[in-house]
Coordinates of C-alpha atoms in Angstrom, one line a residue:
Chain A
X1 CA 195.3 142.8 99.7
X2 CA 192.0 142.3 98.7
X3 CA 189.3 140.5 100.2
X4 CA 188.6 137.2 98.0
X5 CA 185.4 136.9 96.0
X6 CA 182.4 134.8 97.2
X7 CA 179.2 133.6 95.6
X8 CA 176.3 133.2 97.2
X9 CA 174.2 130.1 96.0
X10 CA 170.5 129.8 96.8
X11 CA 168.4 126.6 96.1
X12 CA 165.2 127.4 96.4
X13 CA 163.0 123.7 97.4
X14 CA 159.4 122.8 98.1
X15 CA 160.5 122.1 101.5
X16 CA 163.7 124.4 102.7
X17 CA 165.8 126.9 101.3
X18 CA 169.1 126.7 100.9
X19 CA 171.3 128.9 101.1
X20 CA 175.7 129.2 100.8
X21 CA 178.5 131.7 100.2
X22 CA 181.1 129.4 97.4
X23 CA 184.4 130.3 96.8
X24 CA 185.8 130.3 93.2
X25 CA 187.7 126.1 93.7
X26 CA 183.9 125.4 94.7
X27 CA 184.8 125.4 98.6
X28 CA 181.4 125.8 100.6
X29 CA 182.6 128.4 103.3
X30 CA 179.4 129.0 105.3
X31 CA 176.0 127.1 104.5
X32 CA 172.8 127.1 106.0
X33 CA 168.9 126.7 105.9
X34 CA 165.6 128.3 106.2
X35 CA 161.8 126.5 106.3
X36 CA 160.7 127.7 103.2
X37 CA 156.6 127.9 104.7
X38 CA 155.2 127.5 100.5
X39 CA 151.9 127.8 101.5
X40 CA 153.3 132.1 101.7
X41 CA 154.0 133.9 99.3
X42 CA 157.4 134.5 97.9
X43 CA 158.3 138.1 99.9
X44 CA 157.9 136.5 102.7
X45 CA 160.7 133.7 102.2
X46 CA 163.1 135.9 100.2
X47 CA 162.6 138.6 103.4
X48 CA 164.1 135.9 105.9
X49 CA 166.4 134.7 103.5
X50 CA 168.4 138.2 102.5
X51 CA 168.2 138.7 106.8
X52 CA 169.7 134.9 107.7
X53 CA 172.2 135.8 104.4
X54 CA 173.6 139.2 106.0
X55 CA 173.5 138.0 109.5
X56 CA 175.2 134.7 108.4
X57 CA 177.6 137.4 105.5
X58 CA 178.9 139.5 108.7
X59 CA 181.4 137.4 110.1
X60 CA 182.8 137.2 107.0
X61 CA 183.1 140.6 105.7
X62 CA 185.8 141.1 106.9
X63 CA 187.7 139.1 104.6
X64 CA 185.4 138.3 101.4
X65 CA 183.1 140.2 99.4
X66 CA 179.9 138.9 97.4
X67 CA 180.3 138.9 93.8
X68 CA 176.7 137.9 92.7
X69 CA 174.0 135.8 93.8
X70 CA 172.7 132.5 91.8
X71 CA 169.6 131.3 92.3
X72 CA 168.4 128.0 91.6
X73 CA 164.3 127.2 91.3
X74 CA 161.8 124.7 90.0
X75 CA 159.7 126.3 87.3
X76 CA 162.6 129.3 86.6
X77 CA 162.6 131.5 84.1
X78 CA 166.5 131.8 83.3
X79 CA 165.1 135.2 81.0
X80 CA 162.2 136.2 82.3
X81 CA 163.7 136.0 86.3
X82 CA 160.4 134.2 87.2
X83 CA 159.0 131.1 88.9
X84 CA 156.6 130.2 86.9
X85 CA 153.8 128.8 88.7
X86 CA 155.4 125.6 90.3
X87 CA 153.3 121.8 91.9
X88 CA 155.1 122.5 95.0
X89 CA 154.7 125.8 95.6
X90 CA 151.9 128.6 96.0
X91 CA 153.3 130.9 94.7
X92 CA 151.8 131.6 91.1
X93 CA 154.1 133.4 88.6
X94 CA 156.8 135.6 90.5
X95 CA 159.7 137.6 89.2
X96 CA 162.7 137.3 91.8
X97 CA 164.9 139.8 89.9
X98 CA 161.8 142.7 91.3
X99 CA 161.8 141.0 93.9
X100 CA 165.4 140.8 95.4
X101 CA 166.2 144.3 94.1
X102 CA 165.0 145.2 97.6
X103 CA 167.0 143.0 99.5
X104 CA 170.4 143.4 97.7
X105 CA 172.2 145.2 94.2
X106 CA 174.3 142.5 93.4
X107 CA 173.4 141.0 90.0
X108 CA 171.4 138.0 90.6
X109 CA 171.4 134.6 87.9
X110 CA 168.4 132.8 88.4
X111 CA 167.8 129.3 86.2
X112 CA 165.6 125.9 86.7
X113 CA 167.1 123.5 89.3
X114 CA 168.5 121.3 86.5
X115 CA 170.1 123.5 84.9
X116 CA 171.9 124.8 87.7
X117 CA 173.4 121.2 88.5
X118 CA 174.2 121.0 84.6
X119 CA 176.1 124.1 85.0
X120 CA 178.1 123.3 88.9
X121 CA 179.1 119.8 87.0
X122 CA 180.9 121.6 84.2
X123 CA 182.4 124.7 87.4
X124 CA 183.1 122.2 90.3
X125 CA 182.3 118.8 88.6
X126 CA 182.5 114.9 85.9
X127 CA 182.3 117.9 83.3
X128 CA 185.3 120.3 83.5
X129 CA 186.5 121.3 81.1
X130 CA 183.9 119.7 78.5
X131 CA 181.7 121.8 75.9
X132 CA 180.1 119.6 75.3
X133 CA 177.6 117.3 77.2
X134 CA 174.2 116.5 78.8
X135 CA 173.2 116.6 83.0
X136 CA 171.0 114.7 84.0
X137 CA 169.0 114.7 87.5
X138 CA 167.5 112.0 88.2
X139 CA 165.1 112.2 91.2
X140 CA 161.7 112.4 92.0
X141 CA 161.6 113.4 88.6
X142 CA 163.4 113.6 85.9
X143 CA 165.1 116.6 84.9
X144 CA 167.9 117.7 81.9
X145 CA 170.6 120.7 81.3
X146 CA 171.8 120.7 77.4
X147 CA 175.3 122.4 77.9
X148 CA 176.8 123.1 73.8
X149 CA 179.8 125.4 73.2
X150 CA 180.6 125.5 76.8
X151 CA 177.2 127.1 76.8
X152 CA 173.7 126.1 78.6
X153 CA 171.4 125.6 76.4
X154 CA 168.5 128.0 76.8
X155 CA 166.7 127.8 73.7
X156 CA 163.9 130.9 72.0
X157 CA 162.0 131.4 75.2
X158 CA 164.1 129.6 78.6
X159 CA 162.6 126.3 78.1
X160 CA 164.7 123.6 76.4
X161 CA 166.2 120.4 78.2
X162 CA 162.7 119.1 79.0
X163 CA 164.2 115.6 78.2
X164 CA 162.0 114.5 81.0
X165 CA 158.5 115.2 79.0
X166 CA 160.0 114.0 75.7
X167 CA 157.7 110.8 75.4
X168 CA 158.9 106.9 75.1
X169 CA 155.3 105.8 74.1
X170 CA 151.8 107.5 73.4
X171 CA 149.8 105.4 74.8
X172 CA 151.8 104.9 78.0
X173 CA 151.8 105.3 82.2
X174 CA 150.5 109.0 83.4
X175 CA 152.2 111.7 83.2
X176 CA 152.1 114.6 86.2
X177 CA 152.2 116.8 83.3
X178 CA 148.3 115.7 82.2
X179 CA 150.5 113.4 79.4
X180 CA 151.5 110.2 78.7
X181 CA 154.4 108.0 78.7
X182 CA 157.2 111.0 79.0
X183 CA 160.8 109.7 79.8
X184 CA 160.3 110.9 83.3
X185 CA 157.4 107.4 83.9
X186 CA 160.0 105.2 83.4
X187 CA 163.1 106.7 84.3
X188 CA 162.9 108.4 87.9
X189 CA 162.6 106.9 91.8
X190 CA 159.2 107.2 91.0
X191 CA 158.9 105.5 88.0
X192 CA 161.0 102.8 89.0
X193 CA 158.7 102.0 91.3
X194 CA 156.1 101.8 89.3
X195 CA 158.1 99.6 87.6
X196 CA 158.4 96.7 90.7
X197 CA 154.7 97.8 90.9
X198 CA 154.3 96.9 87.2
X199 CA 155.9 93.9 87.2
X200 CA 155.0 92.0 89.8
X201 CA 151.6 92.0 88.7
X202 CA 152.9 90.7 85.4
X203 CA 155.5 88.2 85.9
X204 CA 155.1 85.8 89.4
X205 CA 158.0 86.7 91.3
X206 CA 159.5 85.6 94.8
X207 CA 160.4 89.0 96.2
X208 CA 160.2 90.8 99.7
X209 CA 159.3 93.6 97.2
X210 CA 155.5 92.6 96.0
X211 CA 154.1 92.4 99.4
X212 CA 154.9 96.7 99.1
X213 CA 152.4 98.8 97.7
X214 CA 153.8 101.8 95.0
X215 CA 153.4 104.2 98.3
X216 CA 155.2 101.7 101.0
X217 CA 158.4 100.8 98.0
X218 CA 160.8 103.3 97.8
X219 CA 163.9 103.9 95.6
X220 CA 166.9 103.0 98.4
X221 CA 164.8 100.0 99.8
X222 CA 164.3 98.5 95.6
X223 CA 168.6 99.4 95.4
X224 CA 169.0 97.4 98.2
X225 CA 166.8 94.7 97.5
X226 CA 168.6 94.4 93.8
X227 CA 172.2 94.7 95.1
X228 CA 171.0 90.9 97.0
X229 CA 170.2 89.7 93.9
X230 CA 166.5 90.1 94.0
X231 CA 165.0 89.1 90.3
X232 CA 162.7 91.4 90.7
X233 CA 164.7 94.6 91.7
X234 CA 167.0 93.8 88.9
X235 CA 164.4 93.8 86.5
X236 CA 163.3 96.8 88.0
X237 CA 166.8 98.7 87.4
X238 CA 166.7 96.5 83.9
X239 CA 163.7 98.2 82.8
X240 CA 165.0 101.5 83.4
X241 CA 167.3 101.5 81.8
X242 CA 166.5 100.9 79.1
X243 CA 164.0 103.7 78.9
X244 CA 166.9 105.9 79.9
X245 CA 169.1 103.7 77.6
X246 CA 167.0 104.1 74.5
X247 CA 166.0 108.1 75.2
X248 CA 169.7 108.7 75.4
X249 CA 171.2 107.4 72.4
X250 CA 168.5 109.3 71.2
X251 CA 169.7 112.5 72.5
X252 CA 173.5 111.6 71.3
X253 CA 171.5 111.5 67.6
X254 CA 170.3 115.3 68.5
X255 CA 173.4 116.6 70.2
X256 CA 176.7 114.3 69.5
X257 CA 178.2 115.3 73.6
X258 CA 180.9 113.9 74.8
X259 CA 179.4 113.0 77.8
X260 CA 176.4 112.1 79.3
X261 CA 176.6 112.8 83.7
X262 CA 174.1 111.1 85.2
X263 CA 172.7 113.4 88.9
X264 CA 170.8 112.7 91.5
X265 CA 168.9 110.7 94.4
X266 CA 168.6 107.5 91.7
X267 CA 172.4 107.5 90.8
X268 CA 173.3 106.3 94.2
X269 CA 172.7 102.4 93.3
X270 CA 175.4 103.3 91.0
X271 CA 176.7 100.6 88.9
X272 CA 173.2 98.8 89.2
X273 CA 171.7 101.6 86.6
X274 CA 174.9 102.9 85.3
X275 CA 176.3 99.6 84.2
X276 CA 173.1 98.6 82.3
X277 CA 172.4 101.6 80.9
X278 CA 175.6 101.7 79.3
X279 CA 174.6 99.1 77.4
X280 CA 171.6 99.6 76.0
X281 CA 172.9 103.2 75.3
X282 CA 175.1 101.2 72.9
X283 CA 173.1 99.2 71.2
X284 CA 170.7 102.0 70.6
X285 CA 173.9 104.3 69.4
X286 CA 173.9 105.1 65.6
X287 CA 177.0 103.0 63.9
X288 CA 179.4 106.5 63.7
X289 CA 178.7 107.2 68.3
X290 CA 179.3 103.6 70.0
X291 CA 182.1 103.7 71.9
X292 CA 182.7 107.4 71.7
X293 CA 180.3 109.2 73.6
X294 CA 181.5 108.9 78.0
X295 CA 178.5 108.0 80.6
X296 CA 179.6 109.4 83.5
X297 CA 178.5 109.3 87.2
X298 CA 178.1 112.7 88.1
X299 CA 181.4 115.0 91.0
X300 CA 178.6 116.8 93.1
X301 CA 177.9 115.7 96.2
X302 CA 174.3 115.4 96.9
X303 CA 174.6 116.6 99.9
X304 CA 176.0 120.2 98.4
X305 CA 174.7 119.7 94.6
X306 CA 171.9 122.9 95.0
X307 CA 174.0 125.5 96.0
X308 CA 177.2 124.7 94.2
X309 CA 174.9 124.7 91.0
X310 CA 173.4 128.1 92.6
X311 CA 177.1 129.3 92.9
X312 CA 178.4 128.5 89.5
X313 CA 175.8 130.8 88.0
X314 CA 177.5 133.0 89.4
X315 CA 181.3 131.7 88.6
X316 CA 180.3 130.3 84.9
X317 CA 179.1 134.4 84.5
X318 CA 181.4 136.5 85.2
X319 CA 184.3 134.0 82.8
X320 CA 181.8 134.3 79.9
Chain B
X1 CA 184.4 151.1 41.6
X2 CA 185.2 147.7 43.7
X3 CA 184.6 144.1 42.0
X4 CA 180.8 142.8 43.7
X5 CA 181.4 139.6 46.2
X6 CA 180.1 136.1 44.8
X7 CA 180.7 133.2 47.2
X8 CA 180.3 129.1 45.3
X9 CA 178.2 127.3 46.2
X10 CA 178.4 123.3 45.6
X11 CA 176.5 120.4 46.2
X12 CA 177.8 117.0 45.7
X13 CA 174.7 114.2 45.1
X14 CA 175.6 110.8 44.2
X15 CA 174.3 111.2 40.5
X16 CA 174.7 115.0 40.1
X17 CA 177.3 117.7 41.1
X18 CA 175.8 121.6 40.7
X19 CA 177.6 124.2 41.5
X20 CA 176.7 128.1 41.2
X21 CA 178.0 131.9 42.5
X22 CA 175.5 133.1 44.6
X23 CA 175.2 137.0 45.6
X24 CA 174.8 138.3 49.3
X25 CA 171.2 139.0 48.6
X26 CA 170.8 135.0 47.7
X27 CA 170.4 135.1 44.1
X28 CA 172.0 132.6 42.0
X29 CA 174.2 134.8 38.8
X30 CA 175.4 131.4 37.6
X31 CA 174.9 128.1 38.3
X32 CA 176.0 124.4 35.8
X33 CA 175.5 121.1 36.5
X34 CA 177.9 117.8 36.3
X35 CA 178.1 114.3 36.8
X36 CA 179.1 113.3 40.0
X37 CA 180.3 110.0 38.6
X38 CA 180.4 108.6 41.4
X39 CA 181.8 105.3 41.0
X40 CA 185.5 107.3 40.1
X41 CA 187.4 108.7 43.2
X42 CA 186.8 112.3 44.4
X43 CA 189.9 113.6 43.0
X44 CA 188.3 113.3 39.7
X45 CA 185.7 115.3 40.6
X46 CA 187.7 118.0 42.6
X47 CA 189.4 118.2 39.1
X48 CA 186.7 118.8 37.0
X49 CA 184.7 120.5 39.3
X50 CA 187.4 123.6 39.4
X51 CA 187.9 122.9 35.8
X52 CA 183.7 124.5 35.1
X53 CA 184.2 126.5 37.6
X54 CA 187.2 128.6 36.4
X55 CA 185.9 128.4 32.6
X56 CA 181.9 129.9 33.5
X57 CA 184.3 132.8 36.2
X58 CA 186.7 133.8 32.9
X59 CA 183.1 135.5 31.7
X60 CA 182.7 137.0 34.9
X61 CA 185.2 138.0 36.7
X62 CA 186.0 141.8 35.3
X63 CA 182.5 142.9 38.1
X64 CA 183.1 140.5 40.4
X65 CA 185.3 138.7 43.1
X66 CA 185.0 135.3 44.6
X67 CA 185.5 135.3 48.2
X68 CA 184.8 131.4 49.6
X69 CA 184.0 127.7 48.3
X70 CA 180.7 126.4 50.3
X71 CA 180.7 122.5 50.1
X72 CA 177.0 120.4 51.0
X73 CA 177.8 117.2 50.7
X74 CA 176.2 113.4 52.1
X75 CA 178.7 112.2 55.9
X76 CA 180.8 115.5 55.5
X77 CA 182.0 117.2 58.5
X78 CA 182.8 120.4 59.3
X79 CA 185.6 120.0 61.7
X80 CA 188.0 117.6 59.9
X81 CA 186.7 118.9 55.8
X82 CA 186.2 115.5 55.6
X83 CA 183.1 113.4 53.7
X84 CA 183.4 109.8 55.2
X85 CA 182.4 107.0 53.3
X86 CA 178.9 107.9 52.0
X87 CA 176.3 105.1 51.5
X88 CA 175.5 106.8 47.4
X89 CA 179.6 107.9 46.5
X90 CA 182.5 105.5 45.9
X91 CA 184.8 107.5 48.2
X92 CA 185.5 105.9 51.4
X93 CA 186.9 108.6 53.9
X94 CA 188.0 112.2 51.7
X95 CA 189.7 115.2 53.3
X96 CA 188.0 118.2 50.8
X97 CA 190.7 121.0 52.5
X98 CA 193.2 119.0 50.9
X99 CA 192.4 118.5 47.6
X100 CA 190.2 121.5 47.2
X101 CA 193.1 123.8 47.9
X102 CA 195.0 122.0 45.0
X103 CA 192.7 124.1 42.6
X104 CA 191.9 126.9 45.1
X105 CA 193.4 129.3 47.7
X106 CA 190.0 130.9 48.7
X107 CA 188.4 129.9 52.1
X108 CA 186.6 126.0 51.9
X109 CA 183.1 125.8 54.4
X110 CA 181.7 122.2 54.1
X111 CA 178.8 120.1 55.5
X112 CA 176.4 118.2 55.5
X113 CA 173.7 118.8 53.3
X114 CA 171.3 119.1 56.0
X115 CA 173.0 120.8 57.9
X116 CA 173.5 123.3 54.6
X117 CA 170.2 123.6 53.6
X118 CA 169.6 124.5 57.9
X119 CA 171.8 127.8 57.0
X120 CA 170.2 128.8 53.6
X121 CA 167.2 128.9 54.8
X122 CA 168.6 131.2 58.1
X123 CA 170.6 133.4 55.5
X124 CA 167.7 133.4 52.4
X125 CA 164.9 131.7 53.2
X126 CA 161.9 131.6 56.2
X127 CA 164.0 131.5 59.1
X128 CA 165.9 134.9 58.1
X129 CA 166.4 136.6 61.9
X130 CA 165.5 133.8 63.9
X131 CA 168.2 132.6 66.2
X132 CA 166.4 129.6 67.1
X133 CA 165.0 126.7 64.4
X134 CA 165.2 123.3 63.6
X135 CA 164.8 122.1 59.8
X136 CA 163.9 119.2 58.4
X137 CA 164.8 117.7 55.3
X138 CA 162.3 114.9 54.0
X139 CA 163.4 113.3 50.7
X140 CA 164.2 109.5 50.7
X141 CA 164.7 110.1 53.6
X142 CA 164.9 112.1 56.6
X143 CA 168.3 114.9 57.2
X144 CA 168.0 117.3 60.0
X145 CA 170.2 121.0 60.6
X146 CA 169.9 122.3 64.7
X147 CA 170.7 126.5 65.0
X148 CA 170.9 127.4 68.2
X149 CA 171.5 131.3 69.0
X150 CA 171.9 131.8 65.2
X151 CA 174.9 129.3 65.0
X152 CA 174.5 125.2 63.6
X153 CA 174.8 123.0 66.4
X154 CA 177.7 120.5 65.3
X155 CA 178.3 118.9 68.6
X156 CA 181.2 117.1 70.0
X157 CA 182.7 116.1 66.6
X158 CA 180.9 117.3 64.3
X159 CA 177.8 115.3 63.5
X160 CA 174.7 116.4 65.5
X161 CA 171.8 116.9 64.5
X162 CA 171.1 112.9 63.4
X163 CA 167.2 113.6 64.7
X164 CA 166.1 110.9 61.0
X165 CA 168.0 108.3 63.2
X166 CA 166.4 109.0 66.7
X167 CA 164.5 105.6 67.5
X168 CA 160.6 105.9 67.6
X169 CA 160.2 102.7 67.8
X170 CA 163.3 100.0 68.6
X171 CA 161.7 97.2 67.6
X172 CA 160.5 98.8 64.1
X173 CA 161.3 99.5 60.9
X174 CA 164.7 98.1 59.7
X175 CA 166.3 101.3 59.1
X176 CA 169.1 101.9 56.0
X177 CA 172.0 102.6 59.6
X178 CA 171.5 98.5 60.4
X179 CA 169.2 99.6 63.6
X180 CA 164.9 99.1 64.0
X181 CA 162.4 101.8 63.8
X182 CA 164.4 105.8 63.0
X183 CA 162.0 108.0 62.3
X184 CA 162.9 108.1 59.1
X185 CA 161.6 105.0 58.1
X186 CA 158.6 106.6 58.8
X187 CA 158.8 110.3 58.3
X188 CA 160.4 110.6 54.3
X189 CA 159.4 109.9 50.9
X190 CA 160.4 105.6 52.0
X191 CA 159.1 105.6 54.8
X192 CA 155.1 107.1 54.0
X193 CA 155.6 104.7 51.0
X194 CA 156.4 101.5 53.0
X195 CA 153.3 102.9 55.2
X196 CA 151.0 102.8 51.8
X197 CA 151.7 98.9 51.5
X198 CA 151.4 98.3 54.8
X199 CA 147.8 99.3 55.7
X200 CA 146.9 98.0 52.5
X201 CA 147.7 95.0 53.4
X202 CA 146.7 95.5 57.3
X203 CA 143.0 97.1 55.7
X204 CA 140.7 96.7 53.5
X205 CA 141.1 99.9 50.8
X206 CA 139.3 100.4 47.3
X207 CA 142.5 102.2 46.6
X208 CA 144.3 102.2 42.7
X209 CA 147.4 102.0 45.1
X210 CA 146.4 98.6 46.3
X211 CA 147.9 97.7 42.6
X212 CA 150.9 98.8 43.1
X213 CA 154.4 97.1 45.3
X214 CA 156.7 99.3 47.0
X215 CA 159.3 99.5 44.2
X216 CA 156.2 101.1 41.5
X217 CA 154.7 103.6 44.0
X218 CA 156.6 106.7 44.7
X219 CA 155.4 109.5 46.8
X220 CA 154.5 111.9 43.8
X221 CA 151.2 109.8 43.0
X222 CA 150.4 109.4 47.2
X223 CA 150.2 112.7 47.0
X224 CA 147.8 113.6 44.2
X225 CA 146.0 110.3 45.1
X226 CA 145.5 112.1 49.1
X227 CA 144.3 115.4 47.0
X228 CA 141.9 113.4 45.3
X229 CA 140.8 111.7 48.8
X230 CA 142.0 108.8 48.1
X231 CA 141.2 107.1 51.9
X232 CA 144.7 104.5 51.7
X233 CA 146.6 107.3 50.3
X234 CA 145.0 110.2 52.9
X235 CA 145.6 107.2 56.2
X236 CA 149.5 107.2 55.4
X237 CA 149.7 110.7 55.3
X238 CA 147.7 110.6 58.7
X239 CA 150.3 108.2 59.9
X240 CA 153.7 109.5 58.3
X241 CA 152.4 113.7 60.7
X242 CA 151.6 111.4 63.5
X243 CA 154.9 109.9 63.9
X244 CA 157.1 113.5 63.0
X245 CA 154.6 115.3 65.2
X246 CA 155.3 113.2 67.3
X247 CA 159.0 113.4 67.2
X248 CA 158.9 117.5 66.5
X249 CA 156.9 118.2 69.9
X250 CA 160.3 116.2 71.2
X251 CA 162.2 118.4 69.9
X252 CA 161.1 121.4 71.2
X253 CA 161.2 119.2 74.6
X254 CA 165.4 119.4 74.1
X255 CA 165.6 122.7 72.0
X256 CA 163.0 125.2 72.5
X257 CA 162.9 126.3 69.1
X258 CA 161.4 129.5 68.1
X259 CA 160.7 127.7 64.6
X260 CA 160.8 123.6 62.6
X261 CA 161.4 124.6 58.9
X262 CA 160.3 121.2 57.1
X263 CA 162.0 121.7 53.6
X264 CA 162.5 118.7 50.3
X265 CA 160.6 116.9 48.2
X266 CA 157.6 115.0 50.9
X267 CA 156.7 119.4 51.9
X268 CA 155.6 119.8 48.1
X269 CA 152.2 117.8 48.8
X270 CA 151.8 121.2 50.5
X271 CA 149.1 120.7 53.5
X272 CA 148.5 117.2 53.6
X273 CA 151.8 116.3 55.5
X274 CA 151.8 120.5 57.2
X275 CA 148.1 120.6 58.2
X276 CA 148.2 116.7 60.1
X277 CA 151.8 117.7 60.8
X278 CA 151.2 120.8 63.3
X279 CA 147.8 119.2 65.4
X280 CA 150.2 116.0 66.4
X281 CA 152.7 118.0 67.0
X282 CA 150.4 120.5 69.3
X283 CA 149.1 117.4 70.5
X284 CA 152.3 115.7 72.3
X285 CA 153.1 119.4 73.3
X286 CA 154.3 120.1 76.3
X287 CA 151.6 122.6 77.5
X288 CA 154.6 125.2 78.5
X289 CA 154.8 124.2 74.7
X290 CA 151.8 124.4 73.3
X291 CA 150.4 127.4 70.5
X292 CA 154.8 129.6 70.6
X293 CA 156.1 127.4 67.6
X294 CA 156.4 127.4 64.3
X295 CA 155.8 125.2 61.7
X296 CA 156.5 126.4 57.9
X297 CA 157.0 124.9 55.0
X298 CA 161.0 126.1 53.4
X299 CA 161.2 129.1 51.5
X300 CA 164.1 127.8 49.7
X301 CA 163.3 126.6 45.7
X302 CA 163.9 123.2 45.8
X303 CA 165.5 123.6 42.2
X304 CA 168.1 126.4 43.8
X305 CA 168.0 125.6 47.7
X306 CA 171.2 123.6 47.0
X307 CA 173.5 125.7 45.8
X308 CA 172.0 129.0 47.9
X309 CA 172.3 126.6 51.2
X310 CA 175.7 126.0 50.1
X311 CA 176.7 129.5 49.2
X312 CA 174.8 130.5 52.7
X313 CA 178.4 128.9 54.5
X314 CA 180.3 131.5 53.0
X315 CA 178.0 134.1 53.6
X316 CA 177.0 133.1 57.6
X317 CA 180.9 132.2 58.4
X318 CA 181.8 135.9 57.1
X319 CA 179.3 137.3 59.0
X320 CA 179.4 135.9 62.6

């Protein structure tokens, strides 16, 4: 009997880099994590990474064969194979294809983490069988991946899908990108915290959240407060949902997707966010789209989504 | 020698329906127009239309053969072959595929007028050779067609590309779609006229446009006034360009196109609109996109763009 195939999924983060061996069914056979050492160069990371991968694979090599390497990373470019000066890695512009070649002859597919999440969702999660959907990753910021006709949209230079950096208000909140009023300054964990501080400054609330600074607040405690009925927390979720729902309605007008799937830390708040976002999205949808677009939570577990998404790059490429 | 191929291009409008025979090079061999009689049903239009087409084609049939029918129409659905209750036609929902079958055995391709313009631009105009671009049609309203990887984006139900109905301001101007603040209430001939009236009410201008009502104003005279240096007209163009430029910057974040192409009546104002729109688009673009996206005027002549666009549906389909 032939050996079974496994894809390597790698997710490069500012603190840790995780990797795993994933089969076609989306089962992670083995996973591990190493520190990224973001202050050093990229070369050292990949050297350590492939040493670990070889070591871990040793015990599987009699039964399995590796078929490709999928990598999710911030500021990654699918076409060029580069990671371009991500804010949390001290790398400059790095060509991942060139570096990986020194350690492995396997085909390498690289994309940014939000796109990897979308491919992961289509291959193993809530978007299985879907041809047209948008994956929104709500974490510290807001990432997005657009799938049309079963393919990820990369656009002319590989940078499509920056919905987090569409502008809600040109005079709005300052964004990390240097501009003002981007969606991710409102609809993200950071945005939710900002909204709590802003609302507490404008209105009178009896809420324990009023005593906290932006730095002290966490999205998790806002969610817990909201579940306990805290008015300030509930209003903050409502405003977040309003901004997100409005932009999702616009996204439907652009792309007419079958579904929009919400992924990431902030979605763990569950119905707290999903319900009002759905309400506002429907409110702002053009008539022909009303009650037709599904708004779904991700079916990828947050704990292994990064590895699954990265490995799905390989499985999805082979399929197409 | 074999007969040369011609595609039939048909554009159905509220007042007139135009048709023509178009060769692969985008030359219109023959064109004509009949009244749509929009108050009557669709059947009578197609009956008269194909009677005319047969009559006109009689003199070409020794040298040419017809290979397909491309139809551009408001509210047309590419997948279903339907025209669905357009505001300016008293039709309800009509299945064009079924009706045309009675008069012709040629393959029929139907899409809305904005999508037809995009395909026309790609086949015969400024987007020749491009794989990723957005066509914006600025007329009474704002239509758009999105091309990615050389294919028009239809989305799940055939209604993608409604950029004119993305929302600039949820409390903004009332739109014909029943909602508020859609892009087309600002960036269109109608929007430009509204802006003149609004600015004249807010500020003090010495302008002959101040004496005109919304009904009396035309986009053309606003353009003429602007060219003569009229402050009110110039401010109105600037505001129109600001709203359009902002949304085009967002569109780039979604789709990372190579170019955005402006088509339609309002673009005849030339640099009056193009120059400030480019300025605002660049201002609002995310850094990675700055100075990379072309903003171009259409190269389709307004007078025959509808026929070219509709016929291009046939030529483009054959190619793919």
